[in-house]
Amino acid sequence: MDAIYENNYAELHNLMEAQDGKYDYDIVRRAFEQCVEAHKGQLRSSKEEFYLHPFNVAKIVVSLGMDTQSVAAALLHDTVEDTSVTLEDIEKNYGEEIALIVDGVTKLGKISYSSKEQQQSENLRKMLMAMAKDIRVIIIKLADRLHNMRTIDAVPDYKQREKSLETLEVFAPIAHRLGIRHIKEELEDLSIKHLDGVAYAEIEDLLTHRKEQREKILKDIKEKISDYISEMMPNINVSIQARVKSIHGIYRKMYIQGKDFDEIYDIYALRIITDTVPDCYNILGLMHDLFRPLPGRFKDYISMPKPNRYQSLHTTVVGRDAIPFEIQIRTNEMHHTAEYGIAAHWKYKEGINKNDAKMENQLAWIRQILESQNDSGDSSELISTIKVDLAQEDVFAVTPKGDVINLPAGATVIDFAFAIHSAVGVKMVGAKVDGKIVPITHVIKTGEIIDILTTNQAGHGPSRDWLKIAVTNQARAKIRGWFKRERRAENIESGKAEVDAEFRRNSITLPDDEMEMFLEDIAKKQKMGSVDDFYAAIGYGGIFLSKIMPRIKDDYNKLIKTAKPEPVEIKPIREVTSSDGVIVDGLHDCLIKFSKCCAPLPGDEIIGFITRGHGVSIHKRDCNNVPVDLTAAAEPGRWVNAHWASNMRRTNFISTLRISGIDRDGLLADVTVMLYNMHVSLHAVNARPTKDGNSVIQITLSAENVEHLKSIINHLEKLHGVFSVERINQ
């Protein structure tokens, strides 16, 4: 190999030697040489040689202490998709194990996670299945995404935002659940850097500005702690480390929770690492003697570990100059797990035993997600599961017997009941928290003792309203599963009523025999055995009708077009300009009103509907209440052509916008000030937070025409923290 390649391999070789694991250097070298040869002549977007990407991915994998097979697969992970190398070649040269890992990583590379389409959600399900078979697949994929995020500046801006969003919503939560802290934090920081560069730079500047002050404070505190422990416990082994909270962690508290930088108590933290669990608790007592602890800021993750097996004692205390800081106390083994997560199995145990009970527990969440999805029958819920069940902070509640139940923040007593067991959930009639009866909407707080009240009354089961209250996908799936099994007749009736109402709303009408065939075709496309099965699935929530209605409408329009190929043209009798600036074909001096369902503006394509006694109602042509094919309408003669008059006088029309953005202080004020400066009249404003920590603002305003409204939208989209602005029906 050329000298530059030899230098690269030497760097990788030295990294492997520095690790505690044992490597087959011959396999790794051959994989490196094939990586270089296979990608020769290929360039990345940054114009650097392509082989440098898998090489850097392999370096990240080595830094995690992963095994020979993982390093070789990281080097070869792009060869099957981008070069002439086949899986058969890899299996022949490196063995079946490496070939299977490469195959898994290659398949994951074809997935686009940010899309909410059912196909992408199904791919996410396949990813979880691959993880359940061999967790090394996703560890390599995380390393691959980390290097791509480090070099993302070379791709267009829209790609940067797209990749950053899917990294924040999917990859970082998975890294968190696997316990690989530093990868999770770097993925989050890099995502925020490209999603909200202004806020990222502000936080970075605050940290840099106070760097010298911070380093001096932490140095003084470390010396004070070390001296005190040596004096009080002279025979104990400890090491003390300082750390600064990640930019993403600070971002969440400043821009989502609305805290000032100085109000964040855990920006600065020290880790005290010792040998045994009793030593951890003894050191905790010393820290509370040495510093004043802040009430309500102590967390015991040793007795109540996080789902990713993270263990540590956390306490926030007040030090010199009344500056609060966090102290984390843990054993060496806990520290290894906190830093490397599931990868610690390879780094410190030279591989993994598939019968390892701890390993099985750590991967149980993958099986739970897959089982929940199978119960619901809707793979699109996987995206929300990743966001809710994996991404949020955890709360810890206790059963009356002392068992600790981990749940995502915001979980209710319904989620708690189903987390204990399905039988407890379906028999629940109420709950006690710390001995007091609470409503089933009660949101759980860490440390609460929860007693689920149940009944053995025949026929008792959950309410459909629970689906709106439950937070975890596991609970919702079990509720739907119960209705699926126990309430088929009720589900069919409920589903049929929902279908009939939705068909009427969308003007889908057919003769009885044709409607029966149409419904059978829909059921078959949804992989249902009969129309009743289709109705039942809608009734218990296995199929969401709103998600499949666009496809049903397309199929209906194709059916109507085939049956009636010649559309009826509505011909004008004569044109008369209305005083409202709308010309309605064939009608003179008619009463005009603009429909509230779509709020048309000058510039929109419009159509009129002759009402009974209330003149002509003007709709946008693409309004949901306007049939796509007018010939299929119940009364086609009442639909008339209409368009805007060219000489209409300047006037204002009502329109409604939905603004989605981060839940930060001042966002609503910024919106209203901007509209005031643009001389836009406001008629109504409604703002609310969302479950994911963001906010939605709905405003009703006056606009002259479509172009004026587009200008308003463009200005609003430039406000700090705004994700999107869309025009909606009122």
XYZ file of C-alpha atoms in Angstrom:
730
model
C 0.000 0.000 0.000
C 1.014 3.634 -0.468
C 2.617 5.426 2.478
C -0.539 7.449 3.260
C -2.605 4.258 3.536
C 0.083 2.616 5.678
C -0.048 5.603 8.015
C -3.840 5.299 8.246
C -3.655 1.612 9.087
C -0.906 2.250 11.640
C -3.227 4.757 13.348
C -6.015 2.160 13.501
C -3.586 -0.526 14.692
C -2.337 1.692 17.519
C -5.902 2.422 18.628
C -6.639 -1.308 18.811
C -3.483 -1.967 20.820
C -4.502 0.735 23.292
C -7.766 -1.098 24.011
C -8.089 -3.918 26.527
C -9.678 -6.293 24.000
C -7.868 -8.822 21.818
C -7.965 -8.319 18.049
C -7.219 -10.495 15.041
C -4.981 -7.952 13.306
C -4.736 -10.057 10.125
C -8.524 -9.870 9.544
C -8.624 -6.135 10.254
C -5.691 -5.398 7.941
C -7.223 -7.409 5.088
C -10.529 -5.600 5.583
C -8.740 -2.233 5.554
C -6.873 -3.103 2.325
C -10.108 -4.257 0.638
C -11.864 -1.068 1.806
C -9.149 1.094 0.204
C -9.088 -0.950 -3.008
C -12.877 -1.238 -3.422
C -13.505 2.515 -2.933
C -10.546 3.659 -5.055
C -11.583 6.588 -7.259
C -14.719 7.365 -5.221
C -15.065 10.774 -3.531
C -17.353 12.058 -0.791
C -19.291 15.336 -1.002
C -16.328 16.985 0.743
C -14.088 15.830 -2.171
C -11.986 13.632 0.143
C -11.356 9.983 -0.754
C -14.355 7.841 0.144
C -12.390 5.151 2.028
C -11.724 7.726 4.778
C -15.384 7.470 5.846
C -15.420 3.716 6.684
C -11.899 4.154 8.112
C -13.152 6.833 10.543
C -16.228 4.744 11.378
C -13.883 1.863 12.271
C -11.892 4.209 14.549
C -15.084 5.145 16.427
C -15.991 1.451 16.733
C -12.514 0.689 18.139
C -12.834 3.563 20.631
C -15.948 1.813 21.956
C -13.876 -1.317 22.526
C -15.848 -3.395 20.020
C -14.514 -6.746 18.734
C -12.631 -7.786 15.586
C -15.836 -8.613 13.702
C -17.267 -5.151 14.413
C -14.104 -3.336 13.247
C -13.887 -5.385 10.043
C -17.610 -4.877 9.326
C -17.218 -1.116 9.890
C -14.416 -1.014 7.293
C -16.512 -3.002 4.798
C -19.961 -1.562 5.550
C -20.243 0.502 2.338
C -18.591 -1.955 -0.067
C -21.658 -4.079 -0.881
C -23.839 -1.097 -1.770
C -21.265 1.160 -3.457
C -18.717 -1.190 -5.069
C -18.504 -4.480 -6.946
C -17.850 -6.427 -3.724
C -20.691 -8.850 -2.870
C -21.871 -10.364 0.397
C -20.713 -13.727 -0.920
C -17.208 -12.270 -1.324
C -17.232 -10.999 2.258
C -18.504 -14.309 3.657
C -15.856 -16.224 1.691
C -12.979 -13.959 2.828
C -14.041 -13.052 6.381
C -16.666 -15.536 7.516
C -20.430 -15.644 7.976
C -20.514 -13.485 11.147
C -18.892 -10.437 9.523
C -21.009 -10.896 6.382
C -24.232 -10.862 8.434
C -23.213 -7.663 10.233
C -22.294 -5.953 6.930
C -25.627 -7.070 5.444
C -27.508 -5.590 8.405
C -25.697 -2.247 8.203
C -26.152 -2.097 4.413
C -29.931 -2.542 4.741
C -30.137 0.179 7.381
C -28.377 2.568 5.001
C -31.395 2.492 2.720
C -33.805 3.785 5.351
C -35.087 7.377 5.564
C -36.296 7.790 9.150
C -37.612 11.336 9.083
C -40.522 10.458 6.781
C -43.793 9.603 8.458
C -44.934 7.359 5.631
C -45.874 3.826 6.589
C -43.122 2.375 4.412
C -40.394 4.202 6.333
C -41.953 3.087 9.614
C -41.899 -0.493 8.375
C -38.196 -0.082 7.612
C -37.695 1.140 11.170
C -39.353 -2.057 12.373
C -36.856 -4.050 10.303
C -34.037 -2.067 11.902
C -35.240 -3.039 15.365
C -35.419 -6.667 14.262
C -31.815 -6.470 13.040
C -30.810 -4.971 16.396
C -32.521 -7.812 18.242
C -30.495 -10.339 16.204
C -27.101 -8.638 16.557
C -26.758 -5.355 18.424
C -23.405 -4.710 16.725
C -25.352 -3.701 13.592
C -26.806 -0.600 15.227
C -23.572 0.246 17.076
C -21.781 0.423 13.698
C -24.704 2.411 12.271
C -24.444 4.885 15.166
C -20.705 5.276 14.453
C -21.532 5.750 10.760
C -24.092 8.458 11.553
C -21.696 10.154 13.992
C -18.967 10.521 11.343
C -21.533 11.707 8.781
C -22.722 14.365 11.240
C -19.132 15.455 11.891
C -18.676 16.052 8.142
C -22.214 17.222 7.282
C -21.127 20.759 6.341
C -20.215 19.439 2.878
C -23.865 18.704 1.940
C -26.608 21.241 1.024
C -28.428 23.096 3.835
C -31.729 21.267 3.364
C -29.920 17.930 3.659
C -28.191 19.130 6.821
C -31.553 19.935 8.432
C -33.149 16.691 7.241
C -30.316 14.498 8.544
C -30.046 16.481 11.777
C -33.757 16.044 12.499
C -33.721 12.269 11.974
C -30.522 12.055 14.042
C -32.187 13.913 16.926
C -35.447 11.962 16.722
C -34.186 8.421 16.058
C -30.438 7.829 16.408
C -29.746 9.874 19.555
C -32.617 8.231 21.507
C -31.358 4.775 20.503
C -27.807 5.684 21.580
C -29.322 6.883 24.877
C -31.209 3.634 25.425
C -28.060 1.647 24.611
C -26.246 3.752 27.222
C -23.515 5.088 24.903
C -23.454 8.526 26.502
C -20.749 10.372 24.598
C -22.118 9.306 21.187
C -25.638 10.305 22.233
C -24.483 13.737 23.425
C -22.326 14.447 20.362
C -25.158 13.433 18.009
C -27.529 15.769 19.862
C -25.066 18.681 19.876
C -24.303 18.342 16.159
C -28.031 18.127 15.378
C -28.837 21.322 17.288
C -25.889 23.059 15.610
C -27.559 22.590 12.213
C -31.195 22.907 13.313
C -30.797 26.075 15.396
C -27.365 27.523 14.695
C -28.100 30.848 16.395
C -28.986 29.232 19.738
C -26.037 26.827 19.456
C -23.620 29.720 18.937
C -25.156 31.645 21.855
C -24.683 28.713 24.265
C -21.175 28.025 22.956
C -20.305 31.694 23.501
C -21.652 31.606 27.070
C -19.554 28.516 27.853
C -16.425 29.979 26.245
C -16.846 33.344 27.952
C -16.903 31.695 31.374
C -14.306 29.015 30.652
C -11.504 30.416 32.843
C -13.874 31.128 35.710
C -15.377 27.634 35.387
C -12.010 25.859 35.322
C -10.832 27.695 38.429
C -14.071 26.950 40.311
C -13.972 23.260 39.402
C -10.245 22.993 40.272
C -10.861 24.499 43.724
C -13.854 22.229 44.357
C -11.938 19.108 43.267
C -9.101 19.929 45.683
C -11.552 20.617 48.508
C -13.396 17.317 47.934
C -10.175 15.315 47.594
C -8.718 16.730 50.809
C -11.920 16.124 52.777
C -12.340 12.521 51.611
C -8.653 11.801 52.355
C -9.113 13.197 55.847
C -12.394 11.415 56.656
C -11.859 8.145 54.730
C -8.077 7.750 54.347
C -8.197 4.141 53.037
C -10.653 4.705 50.215
C -9.716 4.853 46.517
C -11.331 7.693 44.555
C -10.806 9.574 41.314
C -12.527 12.906 40.656
C -13.494 14.170 37.197
C -15.075 17.454 36.120
C -17.568 17.780 33.276
C -19.699 20.457 31.603
C -23.282 19.777 30.505
C -23.724 19.172 26.759
C -24.899 22.041 24.561
C -28.086 20.117 23.717
C -28.786 19.610 27.437
C -28.404 23.346 28.048
C -30.473 24.102 24.916
C -33.400 22.020 26.212
C -33.432 23.890 29.524
C -32.979 27.374 28.017
C -35.144 27.237 24.888
C -37.691 24.541 25.712
C -38.087 24.865 29.496
C -37.471 28.632 29.389
C -34.718 28.799 32.028
C -31.980 31.405 32.174
C -28.392 30.135 31.817
C -27.700 30.953 35.478
C -30.769 28.982 36.590
C -29.417 25.676 35.262
C -27.914 23.977 38.296
C -26.185 21.057 36.590
C -24.129 22.921 33.969
C -21.063 22.140 36.082
C -20.643 18.690 37.596
C -18.033 16.530 39.260
C -17.875 12.747 39.151
C -16.458 10.860 42.104
C -15.526 7.316 41.098
C -14.770 4.732 43.775
C -14.626 0.945 44.314
C -17.805 -0.184 46.081
C -21.475 0.723 46.500
C -21.149 1.329 50.281
C -18.312 3.748 49.521
C -20.678 5.659 47.192
C -23.222 6.226 49.951
C -20.520 7.114 52.499
C -19.068 9.709 50.102
C -22.594 11.093 49.566
C -22.835 11.733 53.308
C -19.472 13.513 53.263
C -20.564 15.734 50.369
C -23.693 16.773 52.263
C -21.499 17.626 55.250
C -19.079 19.619 53.107
C -21.643 21.500 50.993
C -25.265 22.532 51.418
C -27.540 20.207 49.379
C -30.423 21.706 47.419
C -33.811 20.188 48.416
C -35.430 17.957 45.786
C -32.224 17.631 43.747
C -31.094 14.176 44.942
C -31.538 11.129 42.673
C -30.584 7.577 43.548
C -29.991 5.743 40.267
C -28.036 3.009 42.084
C -31.076 1.511 43.803
C -33.322 2.538 40.868
C -31.216 2.184 37.661
C -32.341 3.784 34.408
C -33.625 1.439 31.667
C -30.203 1.628 29.933
C -28.604 0.264 33.155
C -27.136 3.655 34.101
C -26.339 3.779 37.826
C -25.066 6.694 39.890
C -25.934 8.949 42.818
C -26.784 12.523 41.787
C -26.965 15.418 44.216
C -26.914 19.154 43.606
C -25.129 21.250 46.215
C -24.179 24.901 46.682
C -20.477 25.721 46.730
C -18.370 28.846 46.878
C -20.064 32.140 46.014
C -23.437 30.346 46.156
C -22.755 28.632 42.816
C -24.760 25.385 42.541
C -23.160 22.330 40.933
C -23.941 18.638 40.590
C -21.963 15.761 42.103
C -22.246 12.275 40.593
C -20.958 9.349 42.657
C -20.504 5.867 41.163
C -18.311 2.759 41.161
C -15.752 1.975 38.449
C -18.057 -0.637 36.922
C -20.961 1.822 36.907
C -18.714 4.399 35.233
C -17.739 1.949 32.492
C -21.410 1.204 31.856
C -22.295 4.924 31.891
C -19.611 5.716 29.284
C -19.894 2.718 26.964
C -23.364 1.312 27.653
C -23.960 -1.978 25.936
C -20.558 -1.719 24.235
C -18.985 -2.298 27.664
C -19.810 -5.992 27.164
C -17.142 -6.132 24.469
C -14.741 -3.639 26.021
C -14.524 -5.263 29.437
C -15.786 -8.824 28.984
C -14.087 -9.859 25.722
C -17.300 -10.539 23.908
C -20.776 -11.410 24.974
C -22.631 -14.432 26.243
C -26.050 -14.654 24.592
C -27.395 -16.169 27.812
C -26.239 -13.147 29.832
C -29.309 -12.116 31.866
C -28.196 -8.471 32.148
C -27.728 -8.303 28.384
C -31.191 -9.789 27.849
C -32.739 -7.198 30.165
C -30.955 -4.349 28.403
C -32.309 -5.442 25.016
C -35.812 -6.266 26.294
C -37.084 -2.833 25.195
C -36.507 -3.779 21.544
C -38.761 -6.811 21.891
C -41.357 -4.759 23.778
C -41.522 -2.193 20.975
C -41.870 -4.911 18.334
C -44.545 -6.743 20.336
C -46.485 -3.506 20.884
C -46.366 -2.767 17.164
C -47.571 -6.269 16.350
C -50.512 -5.803 18.739
C -51.485 -2.466 17.209
C -51.020 -3.564 13.597
C -49.893 -0.036 12.693
C -46.178 0.169 11.981
C -46.349 3.972 11.736
C -46.632 4.125 15.550
C -42.983 3.060 15.742
C -41.859 6.628 15.059
C -43.913 7.974 17.970
C -42.674 5.114 20.161
C -39.051 6.089 19.517
C -39.876 9.716 20.357
C -41.948 9.009 23.492
C -40.647 5.771 24.998
C -36.934 6.270 24.265
C -36.255 9.982 23.950
C -37.769 11.383 27.136
C -36.420 11.436 30.647
C -37.559 8.642 32.934
C -39.656 8.646 36.091
C -39.485 5.906 38.714
C -42.564 4.819 40.646
C -42.910 2.049 43.207
C -45.518 -0.682 43.703
C -46.812 -1.405 47.236
C -44.474 -4.458 47.264
C -41.451 -2.256 46.583
C -40.895 -3.083 42.901
C -39.604 -0.122 40.868
C -41.334 0.637 37.531
C -39.530 2.830 34.954
C -41.720 4.957 32.690
C -41.176 7.960 30.397
C -41.849 11.420 31.798
C -45.526 12.323 31.498
C -46.741 8.739 31.994
C -50.046 8.237 33.824
C -51.327 5.600 36.233
C -52.798 3.814 33.198
C -49.287 3.384 31.798
C -48.142 2.196 35.239
C -50.888 -0.451 35.416
C -50.105 -1.913 31.993
C -46.360 -1.797 32.725
C -46.992 -4.139 35.670
C -49.034 -6.601 33.583
C -51.758 -6.587 30.926
C -54.168 -8.302 33.359
C -53.679 -5.500 35.906
C -54.296 -2.838 33.259
C -57.554 -4.261 31.885
C -58.955 -4.875 35.391
C -58.047 -1.396 36.686
C -60.881 0.680 38.158
C -58.762 3.334 39.890
C -55.470 4.084 41.610
C -54.036 5.295 44.894
C -50.893 7.419 44.976
C -49.179 7.592 48.369
C -52.400 6.302 49.912
C -54.771 8.810 48.266
C -57.258 8.132 45.466
C -56.262 9.946 42.257
C -57.925 10.285 38.837
C -56.644 8.008 36.052
C -55.224 11.103 34.345
C -52.731 11.519 37.228
C -49.209 12.112 35.874
C -46.620 10.075 37.769
C -43.748 11.688 39.664
C -40.547 9.921 40.686
C -40.746 8.241 44.089
C -44.545 7.915 44.271
C -45.961 4.660 45.652
C -48.793 3.613 43.356
C -51.444 1.021 44.202
C -53.630 -0.023 41.249
C -57.210 -0.832 42.248
C -58.710 -3.707 40.240
C -61.977 -5.638 39.905
C -62.807 -9.219 38.923
C -66.248 -8.247 37.639
C -67.080 -10.205 34.485
C -66.982 -8.168 31.298
C -65.043 -5.265 32.836
C -62.366 -3.751 30.631
C -60.615 -0.517 29.677
C -62.403 2.499 28.237
C -61.702 3.740 24.731
C -60.944 7.125 26.312
C -57.840 5.546 27.868
C -56.219 5.583 24.431
C -56.166 9.389 24.658
C -54.746 9.379 28.197
C -52.052 6.679 27.980
C -48.602 7.957 26.991
C -46.596 4.795 26.335
C -47.026 2.836 23.142
C -47.012 -0.355 25.234
C -50.154 0.650 27.151
C -52.019 1.878 24.057
C -51.185 -1.312 22.156
C -52.474 -3.483 25.012
C -55.699 -1.461 25.236
C -56.268 -1.842 21.487
C -55.396 -5.526 21.744
C -58.086 -6.003 24.417
C -60.760 -4.328 22.299
C -59.638 -6.398 19.320
C -60.162 -9.656 21.230
C -63.141 -8.844 23.455
C -65.375 -6.381 21.605
C -65.548 -7.499 17.973
C -69.266 -6.748 17.424
C -68.884 -3.334 19.058
C -65.745 -2.647 17.009
C -67.494 -3.516 13.740
C -70.403 -1.219 14.533
C -68.101 1.621 15.623
C -65.822 1.182 12.606
C -68.720 1.091 10.140
C -70.166 4.298 11.593
C -66.774 6.003 11.259
C -66.370 4.842 7.638
C -69.902 5.975 6.714
C -69.337 9.408 8.245
C -65.950 9.854 6.555
C -67.333 8.742 3.171
C -70.185 11.269 3.471
C -67.729 14.020 4.385
C -65.648 13.225 1.302
C -68.694 12.782 -0.998
C -67.875 9.121 -1.706
C -71.153 7.639 -2.932
C -71.793 4.484 -4.972
C -74.726 2.117 -5.586
C -74.941 -0.588 -2.905
C -73.430 -3.399 -5.006
C -70.558 -1.203 -6.229
C -69.924 0.127 -2.709
C -69.690 -3.445 -1.404
C -67.061 -4.292 -4.046
C -65.221 -1.034 -3.339
C -65.063 -1.811 0.402
C -63.892 -5.377 -0.265
C -61.047 -3.969 -2.360
C -60.070 -1.566 0.451
C -60.117 -4.410 2.995
C -57.917 -6.551 0.739
C -55.369 -3.729 0.333
C -55.253 -3.403 4.137
C -54.565 -7.171 4.329
C -57.920 -7.860 5.982
C -59.858 -11.053 5.414
C -63.239 -9.329 5.094
C -64.984 -5.964 5.233
C -66.071 -6.759 8.806
C -62.414 -7.310 9.745
C -61.671 -3.890 8.215
C -64.487 -2.254 10.218
C -63.310 -4.007 13.398
C -59.707 -2.823 12.918
C -60.924 0.766 12.643
C -63.137 0.264 15.694
C -60.350 -0.897 18.007
C -57.761 1.517 16.593
C -55.619 -0.940 14.614
C -56.199 1.140 11.471
C -56.460 4.924 11.517
C -58.959 5.886 8.829
C -57.554 9.411 8.521
C -54.219 7.962 7.381
C -55.635 5.856 4.565
C -58.381 8.230 3.347
C -56.149 9.988 0.760
C -55.512 6.606 -0.918
C -59.209 5.671 -0.707
C -60.173 8.980 -2.346
C -57.652 8.386 -5.131
C -59.077 4.900 -5.746
C -62.616 6.300 -5.726
C -61.741 9.025 -8.246
C -60.115 6.465 -10.545
C -63.211 4.286 -10.285
C -65.545 7.182 -11.126
C -63.334 8.308 -14.013
C -63.351 4.805 -15.478
C -67.102 4.486 -15.107
C -67.802 7.982 -16.545
C -64.976 8.995 -18.845
C -66.748 12.079 -20.221
C -67.060 14.757 -17.524
C -69.993 17.149 -17.678
C -68.820 20.685 -18.420
C -70.566 23.465 -16.542
C -71.093 26.145 -19.172
C -71.545 29.794 -18.280
C -74.700 31.634 -19.306
C -73.142 35.082 -18.906
C -70.644 36.806 -16.675
C -71.710 39.359 -14.091
C -69.288 41.008 -11.663
C -70.402 40.691 -8.061
C -70.005 43.547 -5.622
C -67.820 41.185 -3.600
C -65.259 40.874 -6.397
C -66.364 37.392 -7.534
C -67.833 36.530 -10.920
C -70.347 33.670 -10.826
C -71.263 32.176 -14.185
C -74.947 32.427 -15.004
C -76.095 34.383 -11.976
C -76.841 38.120 -11.670
C -76.530 40.177 -8.468
C -76.493 37.070 -6.325
C -75.655 37.013 -2.619
C -72.037 35.905 -2.143
C -70.568 34.405 1.010
C -67.102 32.949 1.511
C -67.068 29.504 3.106
C -65.360 29.217 6.489
C -64.206 25.670 5.793
C -61.443 26.802 3.418
C -61.465 30.653 3.610
C -60.623 31.410 -0.054
C -58.391 34.354 -0.941
C -57.993 36.267 -4.216
C -55.535 34.200 -6.210
C -57.011 30.854 -5.117
C -58.828 28.773 -7.728
C -62.475 28.911 -6.638
C -65.893 27.373 -7.332
C -69.427 28.265 -6.199
C -72.181 26.204 -4.590
C -75.795 27.411 -4.840
C -77.240 27.119 -1.343
C -80.922 26.980 -0.438
C -81.873 30.527 0.518
C -78.375 31.814 1.334
C -76.953 32.727 -2.070
C -73.730 31.232 -3.460
C -71.074 29.854 -1.126
C -67.542 30.299 -2.548
C -65.016 27.509 -1.890
C -61.426 26.846 -2.869
C -61.425 24.308 -5.696
C -59.283 21.916 -3.593
C -61.488 22.257 -0.504
C -62.330 18.928 1.163
C -66.028 19.748 0.780
C -65.765 20.116 -3.023
C -66.004 16.836 -4.981
C -62.976 16.146 -7.152
C -65.323 14.898 -9.861
C -68.382 17.152 -9.956
C -70.315 14.634 -12.033
C -70.219 12.259 -9.078
C -71.681 14.849 -6.695
C -75.151 14.263 -5.250
C -76.458 17.449 -6.964
C -73.945 18.436 -9.676
C -76.207 21.184 -11.004
C -75.713 23.264 -7.852
C -71.957 23.635 -8.468
C -71.169 26.668 -10.666
C -67.989 28.138 -12.108
C -66.629 31.209 -10.319
C -63.517 33.342 -10.491
C -62.138 36.559 -9.069
C -62.951 39.818 -10.826
C -59.926 41.547 -12.365
C -61.107 44.980 -11.216
C -62.092 44.051 -7.669
C -61.513 46.759 -5.098
C -58.883 46.406 -2.382
C -60.326 44.559 0.606
C -59.309 42.112 3.326
C -60.211 38.440 3.760
C -60.023 36.225 6.816
C -57.372 33.498 6.846
C -55.928 31.185 9.501
C -52.299 30.111 9.981
C -50.768 27.427 12.179
C -47.239 28.209 13.457
C -45.152 25.333 14.882
C -41.993 26.088 16.848
C -40.038 25.595 20.035
C -41.808 26.461 23.291
C -39.687 29.467 24.206
C -40.408 32.675 26.085
C -41.306 35.538 23.761
C -42.276 33.514 20.679
C -45.911 34.670 20.763
C -44.778 38.241 21.391
C -42.399 38.079 18.404
C -45.237 36.807 16.187
C -47.664 39.567 17.170
C -45.021 42.328 16.932
C -44.024 41.214 13.434
C -47.663 41.198 12.278
C -48.188 44.644 13.834
C -45.158 45.971 11.964
C -46.578 44.532 8.727
C -49.920 46.296 9.439
C -51.746 42.967 9.532
C -54.993 42.893 11.540
C -55.359 40.024 14.024
C -58.787 38.536 14.826
C -57.905 35.584 17.061
C -54.804 34.040 18.647
C -54.522 30.665 20.357
C -51.233 29.213 21.681
C -50.621 25.868 23.360
C -47.634 23.642 24.246
C -47.325 20.160 22.708
C -46.287 16.905 24.372
C -42.913 16.892 22.606
C -41.867 20.155 24.274
C -42.710 22.419 21.333
C -45.611 24.826 20.825
C -48.365 25.562 18.308
C -49.764 29.048 17.700
C -52.956 29.431 15.654
C -53.734 32.926 14.407
C -56.682 34.286 12.418
C -55.797 37.412 10.447
C -56.738 39.612 7.513
C -54.993 39.163 4.152
C -55.594 40.905 0.824
C -54.815 37.924 -1.419
C -52.699 34.787 -1.763
C -49.518 36.736 -2.489
C -50.014 38.890 0.595
C -50.523 35.769 2.712
C -47.359 34.162 1.265
C -45.407 37.282 2.237
C -46.755 37.031 5.808
C -45.808 33.338 5.973
C -42.284 34.030 4.673
C -41.698 36.654 7.369
C -43.034 34.405 10.142
C -40.840 31.491 9.043
C -37.752 33.632 9.648
C -38.526 34.106 13.349
C -36.130 32.360 15.752
C -37.450 28.958 16.815
C -40.206 28.663 14.173
C -40.249 25.271 12.410
C -43.111 25.771 9.973
C -46.045 28.029 9.085
C -49.017 26.610 7.194
C -52.376 27.864 6.046
C -55.235 25.830 7.489
C -58.990 25.624 7.272
C -60.893 27.448 9.981
